[in-house]
Amino acid sequence: DVKVTQSSRYLVKRTGEKVFLECVQDMDHENMFWYRQDPGLGLRLIYFSYDVKMKEKGDIPEGYSVSREKKERFSLILESASTNQTSMYLCATLEDSSYNEQFFGPGTRLTVL
Amino acid sequence: AQTVTQSQPEMSVQEAETVTLSCTYDTSESDYYLFWYKQPPSRQMILVIRQEAYKQQNATENRFSVNFQKAAKSFSLKISDSQLGDAAMYFCAYRSANTGNQFYFGTGTSLTVIP
């Protein structure tokens, strides 16, 4: 089974702090994604990566950056956390085949005070 | 960007009954994939069913089936013989077959199963 893990299930940070959310996958998938999930808004893509050191902006990249130094790890960085970044963050990978299945991590619920 | 619309924020169904969740999407492309994902409370999102746009036959997976109407850009999910474990948030998603790997998700439908 594909496993996508995220470093924390719950995280509480203060406004202005630098926040790192880590995602690790064990299936050697090339594509990895970071989404933000908010009630009534569904999943919105922040960034995705199609290879090591390669990244593309999604629909809501403002206030975020990403890092992919190794294939299995994709990090989301909040340079200076703000209260409007309080949300559920989901990491996902994409199967490298025509089947197109995305595999999701358990999510990190981030609260910024 | 493509848009995916789920017009039912909440639905409920009696156990053992059938329920249909609606999804519409907007695209000018002819080749794409559609998905239904399930997110149980406090659990990971998992794929329920997928449909390739070039296939006319509706996909089925056990108690789950879709009604894919390409001309109407509609992709509804039917859950038959509903079980308590079907209670979850359901998301409809779209992905182009030709222009990159981005998925577009709807806003979700929260399904309650009544015992």
Short mmCIF file of C-alpha atoms in Angstrom, two decimals:
data_model
loop_
_atom_site.label_atom_id
_atom_site.label_comp_id
_atom_site.label_asym_id
_atom_site.label_seq_id
_atom_site.Cartn_x
_atom_site.Cartn_y
_atom_site.Cartn_z
CA ASP A 1 0.00 0.00 0.00
CA VAL A 2 1.11 3.52 -0.76
CA LYS A 3 1.89 5.41 2.35
CA VAL A 4 1.81 9.20 2.59
CA THR A 5 2.68 10.54 5.99
CA GLN A 6 2.61 14.05 7.37
CA SER A 7 4.78 15.20 10.24
CA SER A 8 1.98 16.39 12.52
CA ARG A 9 -1.77 15.83 12.83
CA TYR A 10 -2.25 19.00 14.87
CA LEU A 11 -0.07 22.08 15.07
CA VAL A 12 -0.51 25.37 16.91
CA LYS A 13 1.70 28.31 15.98
CA ARG A 14 1.81 32.02 16.65
CA THR A 15 1.41 34.80 14.12
CA GLY A 16 4.70 35.60 12.44
CA GLU A 17 6.32 32.24 13.10
CA LYS A 18 7.93 30.26 10.29
CA VAL A 19 6.12 26.96 9.93
CA PHE A 20 7.27 23.78 8.21
CA LEU A 21 4.84 21.05 7.21
CA GLU A 22 6.52 17.86 6.09
CA CYS A 23 5.18 15.16 3.82
CA VAL A 24 6.87 11.86 3.05
CA GLN A 25 5.82 9.15 0.58
CA ASP A 26 7.18 5.67 0.15
CA MET A 27 6.14 4.80 -3.40
CA ASP A 28 8.66 6.73 -5.47
CA HIS A 29 5.95 8.86 -7.09
CA GLU A 30 7.22 11.82 -9.07
CA ASN A 31 4.28 14.13 -8.45
CA MET A 32 3.44 15.53 -5.04
CA PHE A 33 0.88 18.13 -4.03
CA TRP A 34 -0.04 20.41 -1.18
CA TYR A 35 -3.70 21.34 -0.72
CA ARG A 36 -5.53 23.49 1.72
CA GLN A 37 -8.98 22.31 2.84
CA ASP A 38 -11.50 24.77 4.25
CA PRO A 39 -15.22 24.23 4.91
CA GLY A 40 -17.32 25.29 1.95
CA LEU A 41 -14.25 25.79 -0.24
CA GLY A 42 -13.19 22.21 -0.81
CA LEU A 43 -9.56 21.47 -1.64
CA ARG A 44 -7.48 24.21 -3.15
CA LEU A 45 -4.06 23.55 -4.62
CA ILE A 46 -1.21 25.53 -3.09
CA TYR A 47 1.80 24.05 -4.89
CA PHE A 48 2.78 20.88 -6.63
CA SER A 49 6.05 19.30 -7.63
CA TYR A 50 6.69 17.01 -10.60
CA ASP A 51 10.30 16.18 -9.79
CA VAL A 52 13.06 16.88 -7.31
CA LYS A 53 13.71 20.62 -7.07
CA MET A 54 10.84 21.29 -9.52
CA LYS A 55 7.71 23.07 -8.41
CA GLU A 56 4.66 24.76 -9.84
CA LYS A 57 2.31 27.24 -8.24
CA GLY A 58 -1.24 26.14 -7.74
CA ASP A 59 -4.28 28.33 -7.27
CA ILE A 60 -3.38 29.89 -3.92
CA PRO A 61 0.42 30.09 -3.52
CA GLU A 62 0.55 33.45 -1.79
CA GLY A 63 2.13 33.25 1.65
CA TYR A 64 3.54 29.78 1.02
CA SER A 65 6.67 28.24 -0.41
CA VAL A 66 7.75 24.63 -0.93
CA SER A 67 10.88 22.56 -0.99
CA ARG A 68 11.60 19.22 -2.62
CA GLU A 69 15.20 18.22 -2.10
CA LYS A 70 14.52 14.49 -2.21
CA LYS A 71 11.95 12.60 -4.21
CA GLU A 72 10.15 11.20 -1.20
CA ARG A 73 9.82 14.43 0.74
CA PHE A 74 7.81 17.55 -0.06
CA SER A 75 7.73 20.38 2.46
CA LEU A 76 5.31 23.27 2.72
CA ILE A 77 6.66 26.42 4.33
CA LEU A 78 4.71 29.30 5.77
CA GLU A 79 7.30 32.06 5.88
CA SER A 80 5.38 34.19 8.37
CA ALA A 81 2.24 32.51 9.60
CA SER A 82 -0.95 34.53 9.73
CA THR A 83 -4.33 33.76 11.27
CA ASN A 84 -5.93 33.38 7.84
CA GLN A 85 -3.66 30.39 7.25
CA THR A 86 -5.44 28.45 9.95
CA SER A 87 -6.67 25.44 8.01
CA MET A 88 -6.35 21.74 7.26
CA TYR A 89 -3.39 20.98 5.00
CA LEU A 90 -3.36 17.84 2.90
CA CYS A 91 -0.41 16.34 1.09
CA ALA A 92 -0.95 13.99 -1.85
CA THR A 93 0.98 12.03 -4.44
CA LEU A 94 -0.04 10.98 -7.93
CA GLU A 95 0.46 7.48 -9.19
CA ASP A 96 2.85 7.40 -12.15
CA SER A 97 0.58 5.42 -14.42
CA SER A 98 -2.52 5.86 -16.49
CA TYR A 99 -4.62 5.01 -13.47
CA ASN A 100 -4.28 8.56 -12.17
CA GLU A 101 -5.01 7.86 -8.55
CA GLN A 102 -4.02 10.42 -5.97
CA PHE A 103 -2.99 9.18 -2.54
CA PHE A 104 -3.50 11.48 0.39
CA GLY A 105 -1.82 11.91 3.73
CA PRO A 106 -3.84 12.15 6.95
CA GLY A 107 -3.69 15.94 7.00
CA THR A 108 -2.27 18.54 9.37
CA ARG A 109 -4.70 20.79 11.15
CA LEU A 110 -2.83 24.04 11.66
CA THR A 111 -4.04 26.73 14.02
CA VAL A 112 -2.33 30.12 13.94
CA LEU A 113 -2.98 32.25 17.00
CA ALA B 1 -8.91 26.87 -14.48
CA GLN B 2 -11.56 24.24 -14.57
CA THR B 3 -14.45 24.50 -12.16
CA VAL B 4 -16.18 21.66 -10.40
CA THR B 5 -19.50 22.30 -8.69
CA GLN B 6 -21.16 20.24 -6.01
CA SER B 7 -24.47 21.91 -5.28
CA GLN B 8 -25.41 19.79 -2.27
CA PRO B 9 -23.37 20.76 0.79
CA GLU B 10 -25.17 18.12 2.90
CA MET B 11 -27.16 15.01 2.17
CA SER B 12 -28.65 12.28 4.32
CA VAL B 13 -29.83 8.77 3.58
CA GLN B 14 -31.43 5.96 5.54
CA GLU B 15 -29.30 2.91 6.02
CA ALA B 16 -29.86 0.41 3.18
CA GLU B 17 -31.35 3.08 0.92
CA THR B 18 -29.87 4.66 -2.19
CA VAL B 19 -28.53 8.17 -2.47
CA THR B 20 -27.20 10.20 -5.38
CA LEU B 21 -24.62 12.96 -5.04
CA SER B 22 -24.43 15.54 -7.80
CA CYS B 23 -21.43 17.03 -9.55
CA THR B 24 -21.11 19.26 -12.58
CA TYR B 25 -17.97 20.60 -14.17
CA ASP B 26 -16.93 23.13 -16.73
CA THR B 27 -14.35 22.35 -19.37
CA SER B 28 -13.65 22.91 -23.03
CA GLU B 29 -11.54 19.78 -23.25
CA SER B 30 -12.72 16.48 -24.62
CA ASP B 31 -10.26 14.17 -22.89
CA TYR B 32 -10.20 14.13 -19.12
CA TYR B 33 -10.75 12.08 -15.99
CA LEU B 34 -13.34 12.42 -13.27
CA PHE B 35 -13.13 11.11 -9.74
CA TRP B 36 -15.10 10.74 -6.56
CA TYR B 37 -13.08 10.82 -3.35
CA LYS B 38 -14.32 9.98 0.13
CA GLN B 39 -13.04 11.57 3.32
CA PRO B 40 -14.39 9.83 6.45
CA PRO B 41 -14.34 11.82 9.70
CA SER B 42 -10.74 12.18 10.91
CA ARG B 43 -9.51 9.74 8.32
CA GLN B 44 -7.58 9.92 5.09
CA MET B 45 -9.12 10.76 1.75
CA ILE B 46 -9.50 7.73 -0.48
CA LEU B 47 -10.54 7.18 -4.08
CA VAL B 48 -14.04 5.79 -4.51
CA ILE B 49 -14.40 5.63 -8.26
CA ARG B 50 -12.98 7.10 -11.46
CA GLN B 51 -14.24 7.64 -14.99
CA GLU B 52 -12.36 8.31 -18.21
CA ALA B 53 -14.21 10.77 -20.42
CA TYR B 54 -13.64 8.71 -23.55
CA LYS B 55 -15.52 5.76 -22.06
CA GLN B 56 -19.24 5.82 -22.60
CA GLN B 57 -19.89 3.08 -20.07
CA ASN B 58 -20.48 4.31 -16.56
CA ALA B 59 -17.97 3.13 -13.98
CA THR B 60 -19.09 0.91 -11.12
CA GLU B 61 -17.33 -0.28 -7.98
CA ASN B 62 -19.48 -2.61 -5.91
CA ARG B 63 -22.22 -0.43 -4.36
CA PHE B 64 -20.88 2.73 -5.98
CA SER B 65 -21.71 3.75 -9.52
CA VAL B 66 -21.64 6.93 -11.55
CA ASN B 67 -23.94 8.54 -14.06
CA PHE B 68 -21.61 10.26 -16.50
CA GLN B 69 -23.34 12.61 -18.92
CA LYS B 70 -20.56 14.11 -21.03
CA ALA B 71 -22.68 16.52 -23.03
CA ALA B 72 -24.30 17.85 -19.89
CA LYS B 73 -20.94 17.86 -18.05
CA SER B 74 -22.49 15.98 -15.20
CA PHE B 75 -20.96 13.25 -13.06
CA SER B 76 -23.17 12.02 -10.25
CA LEU B 77 -22.35 9.31 -7.71
CA LYS B 78 -24.93 6.74 -6.69
CA ILE B 79 -24.46 4.81 -3.48
CA SER B 80 -26.70 1.77 -3.20
CA ASP B 81 -27.56 -0.11 -0.01
CA SER B 82 -26.04 2.68 2.09
CA GLN B 83 -24.06 1.62 5.13
CA LEU B 84 -23.03 3.49 8.26
CA GLY B 85 -19.45 3.43 7.04
CA ASP B 86 -20.45 5.46 4.00
CA ALA B 87 -20.86 8.54 6.18
CA ALA B 88 -18.19 10.94 5.00
CA MET B 89 -17.40 14.03 2.99
CA TYR B 90 -17.44 13.26 -0.72
CA PHE B 91 -15.46 15.27 -3.22
CA CYS B 92 -15.82 15.29 -6.97
CA ALA B 93 -12.62 16.00 -8.91
CA TYR B 94 -11.52 16.68 -12.48
CA ARG B 95 -8.18 16.21 -14.17
CA SER B 96 -7.25 16.99 -17.75
CA ALA B 97 -5.75 14.14 -19.75
CA ASN B 98 -3.52 16.50 -21.71
CA THR B 99 -2.60 19.61 -19.77
CA GLY B 100 -0.66 18.78 -16.65
CA ASN B 101 -1.28 16.96 -13.43
CA GLN B 102 -3.47 19.41 -11.56
CA PHE B 103 -6.69 18.12 -10.04
CA TYR B 104 -9.68 20.41 -9.52
CA PHE B 105 -11.97 19.60 -6.63
CA GLY B 106 -15.52 20.54 -5.81
CA THR B 107 -16.53 21.95 -2.45
CA GLY B 108 -17.71 18.61 -1.14
CA THR B 109 -20.94 16.98 0.02
CA SER B 110 -21.27 15.80 3.59
CA LEU B 111 -23.22 12.55 3.67
CA THR B 112 -24.98 11.40 6.83
CA VAL B 113 -26.27 7.84 7.07
CA ILE B 114 -29.22 7.44 9.41
CA PRO B 115 -29.52 4.08 11.18
#
